[in-house]
């Protein structure tokens, strides 16, 4: 038996579930048009026409995305360290501490200086 057959079966089951779910929602779900559904949604505040006319976005959007990426990458790099903690020495611990210092303090200081933590 080919070792890839279980993987292909799992992929087919996932794809089938996704297609059945989307198809069922199209058939069973309500199809009423609503003006509010067609509008852009900006975190609970009313969307401004400035973005549609080609205006500038506030820097807060990019700073929030940058914070998310920083913490996401930090968690990604900490998994191998946490798994092999017993086998690693003091050099690796120092490297991880240096990485956390860069990820937390330097990046957060930059975002703080740019006003990313101030919400209006």
Short mmCIF file of N, CA, C and O in Angstrom, two decimals:
data_model
loop_
_atom_site.label_atom_id
_atom_site.label_comp_id
_atom_site.label_asym_id
_atom_site.label_seq_id
_atom_site.Cartn_x
_atom_site.Cartn_y
_atom_site.Cartn_z
N UNK A 1 0.85 -1.19 0.00
CA UNK A 1 0.00 0.00 0.00
C UNK A 1 0.89 1.25 0.00
O UNK A 1 1.88 1.32 0.72
N UNK A 2 0.52 2.20 -0.80
CA UNK A 2 1.27 3.44 -0.91
C UNK A 2 1.11 4.25 0.38
O UNK A 2 0.00 4.42 0.88
N UNK A 3 2.21 4.78 0.95
CA UNK A 3 2.09 5.52 2.22
C UNK A 3 1.37 6.87 2.07
O UNK A 3 1.00 7.49 3.07
N UNK A 4 1.16 7.35 0.86
CA UNK A 4 0.50 8.63 0.64
C UNK A 4 -1.02 8.51 0.53
O UNK A 4 -1.72 9.53 0.48
N UNK A 5 -1.54 7.30 0.49
CA UNK A 5 -2.98 7.11 0.34
C UNK A 5 -3.76 7.68 1.54
O UNK A 5 -4.77 8.37 1.34
N UNK A 6 -3.34 7.44 2.79
CA UNK A 6 -4.08 8.06 3.90
C UNK A 6 -4.07 9.59 3.84
O UNK A 6 -5.06 10.25 4.17
N UNK A 7 -2.95 10.17 3.38
CA UNK A 7 -2.88 11.62 3.24
C UNK A 7 -3.84 12.12 2.17
O UNK A 7 -4.52 13.14 2.35
N UNK A 8 -3.92 11.40 1.07
CA UNK A 8 -4.86 11.78 0.01
C UNK A 8 -6.31 11.62 0.45
O UNK A 8 -7.16 12.45 0.11
N UNK A 9 -6.59 10.59 1.24
CA UNK A 9 -7.95 10.40 1.76
C UNK A 9 -8.31 11.55 2.70
O UNK A 9 -9.42 12.09 2.63
N UNK A 10 -7.37 11.93 3.57
CA UNK A 10 -7.62 13.04 4.48
C UNK A 10 -7.84 14.35 3.72
O UNK A 10 -8.74 15.13 4.05
N UNK A 11 -7.05 14.58 2.67
CA UNK A 11 -7.22 15.78 1.85
C UNK A 11 -8.58 15.77 1.16
O UNK A 11 -9.27 16.79 1.11
N UNK A 12 -8.99 14.62 0.65
CA UNK A 12 -10.28 14.51 -0.03
C UNK A 12 -11.43 14.73 0.95
O UNK A 12 -12.42 15.40 0.61
N UNK A 13 -11.31 14.19 2.16
CA UNK A 13 -12.35 14.42 3.17
C UNK A 13 -12.45 15.90 3.55
O UNK A 13 -13.54 16.44 3.68
N UNK A 14 -11.31 16.55 3.72
CA UNK A 14 -11.32 17.98 4.04
C UNK A 14 -11.92 18.82 2.93
O UNK A 14 -12.72 19.72 3.16
N UNK A 15 -11.53 18.53 1.70
CA UNK A 15 -12.08 19.25 0.56
C UNK A 15 -13.57 18.99 0.40
O UNK A 15 -14.36 19.92 0.15
N UNK A 16 -13.98 17.74 0.59
CA UNK A 16 -15.41 17.42 0.52
C UNK A 16 -16.21 18.12 1.59
O UNK A 16 -17.31 18.63 1.33
N UNK A 17 -15.68 18.17 2.82
CA UNK A 17 -16.38 18.87 3.90
C UNK A 17 -16.51 20.35 3.59
O UNK A 17 -17.57 20.95 3.81
N UNK A 18 -15.45 20.96 3.06
CA UNK A 18 -15.51 22.38 2.73
C UNK A 18 -16.55 22.64 1.63
O UNK A 18 -17.35 23.59 1.72
N UNK A 19 -16.56 21.82 0.60
CA UNK A 19 -17.51 22.02 -0.49
C UNK A 19 -18.95 21.79 -0.05
O UNK A 19 -19.85 22.55 -0.43
N UNK A 20 -19.16 20.76 0.77
CA UNK A 20 -20.52 20.50 1.27
C UNK A 20 -20.98 21.63 2.18
O UNK A 20 -22.14 22.06 2.12
N UNK A 21 -20.09 22.16 3.01
CA UNK A 21 -20.47 23.25 3.91
C UNK A 21 -20.85 24.51 3.14
O UNK A 21 -21.86 25.16 3.44
N UNK A 22 -20.04 24.87 2.15
CA UNK A 22 -20.34 26.07 1.37
C UNK A 22 -21.60 25.86 0.54
O UNK A 22 -22.46 26.75 0.46
N UNK A 23 -21.75 24.71 -0.06
CA UNK A 23 -22.95 24.44 -0.86
C UNK A 23 -24.22 24.43 -0.02
O UNK A 23 -25.25 24.97 -0.43
N UNK A 24 -24.15 23.86 1.17
CA UNK A 24 -25.31 23.84 2.05
C UNK A 24 -25.69 25.24 2.49
O UNK A 24 -26.87 25.60 2.55
N UNK A 25 -24.71 26.07 2.80
CA UNK A 25 -25.02 27.44 3.22
C UNK A 25 -25.63 28.25 2.09
O UNK A 25 -26.47 29.12 2.32
N UNK A 26 -25.22 27.98 0.86
CA UNK A 26 -25.82 28.69 -0.28
C UNK A 26 -27.26 28.27 -0.52
O UNK A 26 -28.11 29.09 -0.89
N UNK A 27 -27.55 27.00 -0.30
CA UNK A 27 -28.89 26.49 -0.55
C UNK A 27 -29.83 26.81 0.60
O UNK A 27 -30.95 27.28 0.40
N UNK A 28 -29.40 26.59 1.82
CA UNK A 28 -30.27 26.72 2.99
C UNK A 28 -30.32 28.13 3.54
O UNK A 28 -31.35 28.60 4.02
N UNK A 29 -29.23 28.86 3.47
CA UNK A 29 -29.14 30.18 4.09
C UNK A 29 -29.98 31.23 3.41
O UNK A 29 -30.32 31.11 2.23
N UNK A 30 -30.31 32.30 4.15
CA UNK A 30 -31.10 33.38 3.54
C UNK A 30 -30.25 34.17 2.55
O UNK A 30 -29.05 34.35 2.74
N UNK A 31 -30.89 34.63 1.51
CA UNK A 31 -30.19 35.39 0.47
C UNK A 31 -30.79 36.78 0.36
O UNK A 31 -31.12 37.25 -0.72
N UNK A 32 -30.96 37.44 1.48
CA UNK A 32 -31.52 38.79 1.47
C UNK A 32 -30.41 39.81 1.30
O UNK A 32 -29.37 39.73 1.97
N UNK A 33 -30.62 40.78 0.44
CA UNK A 33 -29.65 41.85 0.24
C UNK A 33 -29.83 42.88 1.35
O UNK A 33 -30.95 43.26 1.68
N UNK A 34 -28.74 43.33 1.89
CA UNK A 34 -28.76 44.32 2.95
C UNK A 34 -27.68 45.35 2.66
O UNK A 34 -26.54 44.99 2.31
N UNK A 35 -27.98 46.63 2.80
CA UNK A 35 -27.02 47.68 2.52
C UNK A 35 -25.85 47.60 3.50
O UNK A 35 -24.70 47.85 3.14
N UNK A 36 -26.12 47.24 4.74
CA UNK A 36 -25.06 47.16 5.74
C UNK A 36 -24.06 46.06 5.41
O UNK A 36 -22.88 46.18 5.75
N UNK A 37 -24.50 45.00 4.74
CA UNK A 37 -23.57 43.92 4.37
C UNK A 37 -22.60 44.36 3.28
O UNK A 37 -21.50 43.84 3.19
N UNK A 38 -23.01 45.29 2.45
CA UNK A 38 -22.16 45.74 1.35
C UNK A 38 -21.13 46.78 1.78
O UNK A 38 -20.19 47.04 1.04
N UNK A 39 -21.28 47.35 2.96
CA UNK A 39 -20.34 48.36 3.43
C UNK A 39 -19.08 47.73 4.02
O UNK A 39 -19.11 46.61 4.50
N UNK A 40 -18.01 48.50 4.00
CA UNK A 40 -16.78 48.05 4.63
C UNK A 40 -16.92 48.13 6.14
O UNK A 40 -17.64 48.98 6.67
N UNK A 41 -16.24 47.23 6.84
CA UNK A 41 -16.31 47.19 8.29
C UNK A 41 -14.93 47.47 8.85
O UNK A 41 -13.97 46.77 8.53
N UNK A 42 -14.82 48.53 9.63
CA UNK A 42 -13.53 48.94 10.18
C UNK A 42 -13.56 48.91 11.70
O UNK A 42 -13.66 49.93 12.36
N UNK A 43 -13.54 47.74 12.26
CA UNK A 43 -13.41 47.55 13.71
C UNK A 43 -14.49 48.27 14.51
O UNK A 43 -14.22 48.85 15.56
N UNK A 44 -15.70 48.28 14.05
CA UNK A 44 -16.80 48.84 14.81
C UNK A 44 -17.05 50.32 14.61
O UNK A 44 -18.02 50.84 15.12
N UNK A 45 -16.19 51.02 13.89
CA UNK A 45 -16.41 52.44 13.64
C UNK A 45 -16.96 52.61 12.23
O UNK A 45 -16.79 51.74 11.37
N UNK A 46 -17.62 53.71 12.00
CA UNK A 46 -18.17 53.96 10.68
C UNK A 46 -17.05 54.16 9.67
O UNK A 46 -16.10 54.88 9.92
N UNK A 47 -17.13 53.50 8.52
CA UNK A 47 -16.08 53.67 7.53
C UNK A 47 -16.10 55.09 6.95
O UNK A 47 -17.15 55.68 6.75
N UNK A 48 -14.92 55.59 6.71
CA UNK A 48 -14.81 56.94 6.17
C UNK A 48 -14.64 56.86 4.66
O UNK A 48 -14.03 55.92 4.14
N UNK A 49 -15.15 57.84 3.93
CA UNK A 49 -14.98 57.81 2.47
C UNK A 49 -13.57 58.14 2.03
O UNK A 49 -13.24 58.04 0.88
N UNK A 50 -12.71 58.55 2.97
CA UNK A 50 -11.35 58.94 2.62
C UNK A 50 -10.58 57.78 2.00
O UNK A 50 -9.86 57.94 1.02
N UNK A 51 -10.74 56.58 2.54
CA UNK A 51 -10.00 55.43 2.01
C UNK A 51 -10.49 55.05 0.61
O UNK A 51 -9.71 54.61 -0.21
N UNK A 52 -11.76 55.23 0.33
CA UNK A 52 -12.29 54.89 -0.99
C UNK A 52 -11.82 55.88 -2.05
O UNK A 52 -11.70 55.54 -3.21
N UNK A 53 -11.54 57.11 -1.65
CA UNK A 53 -11.10 58.12 -2.61
C UNK A 53 -9.59 58.12 -2.80
O UNK A 53 -9.05 59.00 -3.46
N UNK A 54 -8.90 57.20 -2.20
CA UNK A 54 -7.46 57.13 -2.37
C UNK A 54 -6.70 57.91 -1.33
O UNK A 54 -5.52 58.20 -1.52
N UNK A 55 -7.32 58.25 -0.21
CA UNK A 55 -6.62 58.97 0.85
C UNK A 55 -5.66 58.07 1.59
O UNK A 55 -5.54 56.88 1.33
N UNK A 56 -4.98 58.65 2.55
CA UNK A 56 -3.99 57.91 3.32
C UNK A 56 -4.65 57.20 4.49
O UNK A 56 -5.53 57.75 5.15
N UNK A 57 -4.20 55.99 4.75
CA UNK A 57 -4.65 55.26 5.94
C UNK A 57 -3.85 55.74 7.14
O UNK A 57 -2.68 56.08 7.01
N UNK A 58 -4.47 55.72 8.31
CA UNK A 58 -3.69 56.02 9.51
C UNK A 58 -2.62 54.95 9.74
O UNK A 58 -2.77 53.80 9.35
N UNK A 59 -1.54 55.35 10.39
CA UNK A 59 -0.43 54.45 10.64
C UNK A 59 -0.83 53.34 11.61
O UNK A 59 -0.21 52.28 11.64
N UNK A 60 -1.89 53.54 12.38
CA UNK A 60 -2.28 52.55 13.39
C UNK A 60 -2.59 51.19 12.78
O UNK A 60 -2.33 50.17 13.39
N UNK A 61 -3.14 51.16 11.57
CA UNK A 61 -3.44 49.88 10.93
C UNK A 61 -2.16 49.08 10.71
O UNK A 61 -2.10 47.88 10.97
N UNK A 62 -1.15 49.74 10.21
CA UNK A 62 0.11 49.05 9.93
C UNK A 62 0.84 48.68 11.21
O UNK A 62 1.48 47.64 11.28
N UNK A 63 0.75 49.52 12.23
CA UNK A 63 1.41 49.21 13.49
C UNK A 63 0.75 48.03 14.19
O UNK A 63 1.42 47.20 14.79
N UNK A 64 -0.56 47.93 14.09
CA UNK A 64 -1.25 46.79 14.67
C UNK A 64 -0.86 45.51 13.93
O UNK A 64 -0.61 44.48 14.56
N UNK A 65 -0.76 45.59 12.63
CA UNK A 65 -0.33 44.42 11.85
C UNK A 65 1.11 44.05 12.19
O UNK A 65 1.44 42.87 12.30
N UNK A 66 1.96 45.05 12.41
CA UNK A 66 3.34 44.78 12.77
C UNK A 66 3.43 44.11 14.13
O UNK A 66 4.22 43.18 14.32
N UNK A 67 2.62 44.54 15.08
CA UNK A 67 2.62 43.90 16.39
C UNK A 67 2.18 42.44 16.28
O UNK A 67 2.76 41.56 16.92
N UNK A 68 1.17 42.19 15.49
CA UNK A 68 0.71 40.81 15.30
C UNK A 68 1.82 39.95 14.71
O UNK A 68 2.06 38.83 15.17
N UNK A 69 2.51 40.45 13.71
CA UNK A 69 3.57 39.68 13.07
C UNK A 69 4.72 39.44 14.04
O UNK A 69 5.30 38.35 14.08
N UNK A 70 5.06 40.44 14.85
CA UNK A 70 6.15 40.27 15.82
C UNK A 70 5.83 39.16 16.80
O UNK A 70 6.64 38.27 17.04
N UNK A 71 4.64 39.17 17.38
CA UNK A 71 4.30 38.15 18.36
C UNK A 71 4.10 36.78 17.70
O UNK A 71 4.36 35.75 18.32
N UNK A 72 3.65 36.76 16.46
CA UNK A 72 3.49 35.50 15.75
C UNK A 72 4.84 34.86 15.47
O UNK A 72 5.03 33.66 15.70
N UNK A 73 5.79 35.64 15.01
CA UNK A 73 7.13 35.12 14.73
C UNK A 73 7.81 34.70 16.02
O UNK A 73 8.51 33.69 16.07
N UNK A 74 7.60 35.46 17.07
CA UNK A 74 8.20 35.10 18.36
C UNK A 74 7.69 33.75 18.84
O UNK A 74 8.47 32.89 19.27
N UNK A 75 6.40 33.50 18.73
CA UNK A 75 5.85 32.21 19.15
C UNK A 75 6.37 31.10 18.25
O UNK A 75 6.66 29.99 18.73
N UNK A 76 6.53 31.37 16.97
CA UNK A 76 7.03 30.36 16.04
C UNK A 76 8.45 29.95 16.38
O UNK A 76 8.79 28.78 16.35
N UNK A 77 9.30 30.91 16.75
CA UNK A 77 10.68 30.58 17.06
C UNK A 77 10.86 30.01 18.47
O UNK A 77 11.89 29.40 18.74
N UNK A 78 9.90 30.20 19.35
CA UNK A 78 10.03 29.65 20.69
C UNK A 78 9.62 28.18 20.77
O UNK A 78 9.99 27.50 21.73
N UNK A 79 8.86 27.66 19.82
CA UNK A 79 8.45 26.25 19.86
C UNK A 79 9.64 25.28 19.83
O UNK A 79 9.70 24.38 20.67
N UNK A 80 10.59 25.43 18.91
CA UNK A 80 11.72 24.48 18.94
C UNK A 80 12.54 24.59 20.23
O UNK A 80 13.04 23.59 20.73
N UNK A 81 12.67 25.77 20.76
CA UNK A 81 13.41 25.94 22.01
C UNK A 81 12.69 25.24 23.15
O UNK A 81 13.31 24.59 23.99
N UNK A 82 11.37 25.35 23.19
CA UNK A 82 10.61 24.72 24.27
C UNK A 82 10.64 23.20 24.15
O UNK A 82 10.65 22.50 25.16
N UNK A 83 10.66 22.68 22.93
CA UNK A 83 10.66 21.23 22.74
C UNK A 83 12.00 20.62 23.15
O UNK A 83 12.05 19.58 23.80
N UNK A 84 13.09 21.24 22.78
CA UNK A 84 14.42 20.69 23.04
C UNK A 84 15.13 21.44 24.17
O UNK A 84 16.34 21.63 24.13
N UNK A 85 14.41 21.85 25.19
CA UNK A 85 14.99 22.66 26.26
C UNK A 85 16.06 21.91 27.04
O UNK A 85 17.08 22.49 27.43
N UNK A 86 15.86 20.62 27.28
CA UNK A 86 16.81 19.86 28.09
C UNK A 86 18.15 19.65 27.39
O UNK A 86 19.20 19.62 28.05
N UNK A 87 18.15 19.52 26.07
CA UNK A 87 19.38 19.24 25.35
C UNK A 87 20.20 20.48 25.04
O UNK A 87 21.36 20.39 24.68
N UNK A 88 19.61 21.66 25.16
CA UNK A 88 20.28 22.89 24.76
C UNK A 88 21.06 23.47 25.94
O UNK A 88 20.69 23.31 27.09
N UNK A 89 22.10 24.19 25.62
CA UNK A 89 22.96 24.72 26.67
C UNK A 89 22.69 26.18 26.97
O UNK A 89 21.67 26.76 26.58
N UNK A 90 23.65 26.78 27.66
CA UNK A 90 23.52 28.17 28.08
C UNK A 90 23.61 29.13 26.89
O UNK A 90 23.01 30.20 26.91
N UNK A 91 24.35 28.75 25.84
CA UNK A 91 24.45 29.61 24.67
C UNK A 91 23.09 29.80 24.01
O UNK A 91 22.71 30.91 23.63
N UNK A 92 22.34 28.72 23.90
CA UNK A 92 21.01 28.81 23.29
C UNK A 92 20.07 29.62 24.17
O UNK A 92 19.25 30.39 23.66
N UNK A 93 20.19 29.47 25.48
CA UNK A 93 19.36 30.27 26.38
C UNK A 93 19.67 31.75 26.20
O UNK A 93 18.77 32.58 26.15
N UNK A 94 20.95 32.09 26.07
CA UNK A 94 21.33 33.48 25.82
C UNK A 94 20.80 34.00 24.49
O UNK A 94 20.36 35.15 24.38
N UNK A 95 20.83 33.14 23.46
CA UNK A 95 20.30 33.54 22.15
C UNK A 95 18.81 33.79 22.22
O UNK A 95 18.29 34.75 21.62
N UNK A 96 18.08 32.95 22.95
CA UNK A 96 16.63 33.12 23.08
C UNK A 96 16.32 34.38 23.87
O UNK A 96 15.40 35.13 23.52
N UNK A 97 17.08 34.65 24.93
CA UNK A 97 16.86 35.88 25.71
C UNK A 97 17.13 37.10 24.85
O UNK A 97 16.38 38.09 24.89
N UNK A 98 18.19 37.07 24.05
CA UNK A 98 18.47 38.18 23.14
C UNK A 98 17.37 38.35 22.11
O UNK A 98 16.95 39.48 21.81
N UNK A 99 16.87 37.24 21.58
CA UNK A 99 15.77 37.30 20.61
C UNK A 99 14.52 37.90 21.25
O UNK A 99 13.85 38.75 20.65
N UNK A 100 14.19 37.46 22.46
CA UNK A 100 13.02 38.01 23.14
C UNK A 100 13.19 39.49 23.45
O UNK A 100 12.24 40.26 23.37
N UNK A 101 14.40 39.89 23.80
CA UNK A 101 14.65 41.31 24.04
C UNK A 101 14.40 42.11 22.78
O UNK A 101 13.74 43.16 22.81
N UNK A 102 14.89 41.61 21.65
CA UNK A 102 14.65 42.31 20.38
C UNK A 102 13.18 42.31 20.02
O UNK A 102 12.64 43.33 19.58
N UNK A 103 12.53 41.18 20.18
CA UNK A 103 11.13 41.07 19.76
C UNK A 103 10.22 41.91 20.63
O UNK A 103 9.31 42.57 20.13
N UNK A 104 10.46 41.91 21.93
CA UNK A 104 9.56 42.62 22.82
C UNK A 104 9.93 44.09 22.95
O UNK A 104 9.16 44.99 22.62
N UNK A 105 11.10 44.37 23.42
CA UNK A 105 11.42 45.72 23.84
C UNK A 105 11.73 46.66 22.68
O UNK A 105 11.23 47.78 22.64
N UNK A 106 12.52 46.23 21.75
CA UNK A 106 12.88 47.13 20.65
C UNK A 106 11.69 47.37 19.73
O UNK A 106 11.38 48.50 19.37
N UNK A 107 10.98 46.31 19.36
CA UNK A 107 9.82 46.47 18.49
C UNK A 107 8.70 47.23 19.19
O UNK A 107 8.06 48.10 18.60
N UNK A 108 8.46 46.91 20.46
CA UNK A 108 7.43 47.64 21.20
C UNK A 108 7.80 49.10 21.41
O UNK A 108 6.93 49.97 21.39
N UNK A 109 9.07 49.39 21.60
CA UNK A 109 9.50 50.79 21.75
C UNK A 109 9.25 51.55 20.44
O UNK A 109 8.81 52.71 20.47
N UNK A 110 9.49 50.91 19.32
CA UNK A 110 9.23 51.55 18.04
C UNK A 110 7.74 51.84 17.85
O UNK A 110 7.35 52.94 17.46
N UNK A 111 6.92 50.84 18.16
CA UNK A 111 5.48 51.02 18.00
C UNK A 111 4.96 52.06 18.98
O UNK A 111 4.10 52.88 18.64
N UNK A 112 5.48 52.07 20.18
CA UNK A 112 5.07 53.05 21.19
C UNK A 112 5.45 54.46 20.73
O UNK A 112 4.68 55.41 20.85
N UNK A 113 6.65 54.62 20.19
CA UNK A 113 7.10 55.93 19.72
C UNK A 113 6.26 56.43 18.55
O UNK A 113 6.00 57.62 18.42
N UNK A 114 5.78 55.50 17.71
CA UNK A 114 4.96 55.89 16.56
C UNK A 114 3.49 56.09 16.92
O UNK A 114 2.70 56.46 16.08
N UNK A 115 3.11 55.82 18.18
CA UNK A 115 1.74 56.03 18.61
C UNK A 115 0.82 54.86 18.35
O UNK A 115 -0.39 55.04 18.25
N UNK A 116 1.36 53.66 18.26
CA UNK A 116 0.55 52.49 17.97
C UNK A 116 -0.30 52.03 19.13
O UNK A 116 -1.27 51.32 18.94
N UNK A 117 0.03 52.42 20.36
CA UNK A 117 -0.73 52.00 21.53
C UNK A 117 -1.79 53.02 21.93
O UNK A 117 -2.50 52.81 22.90
N UNK A 118 -1.87 54.12 21.23
CA UNK A 118 -2.86 55.17 21.56
C UNK A 118 -4.08 54.99 20.64
O UNK A 118 -3.99 55.15 19.44
N UNK A 119 -5.21 54.64 21.24
CA UNK A 119 -6.43 54.43 20.48
C UNK A 119 -7.35 55.61 20.68
O UNK A 119 -7.58 56.05 21.78
N UNK A 120 -7.88 56.09 19.58
CA UNK A 120 -8.80 57.24 19.65
C UNK A 120 -10.23 56.78 19.75
O UNK A 120 -10.65 55.85 19.19
#
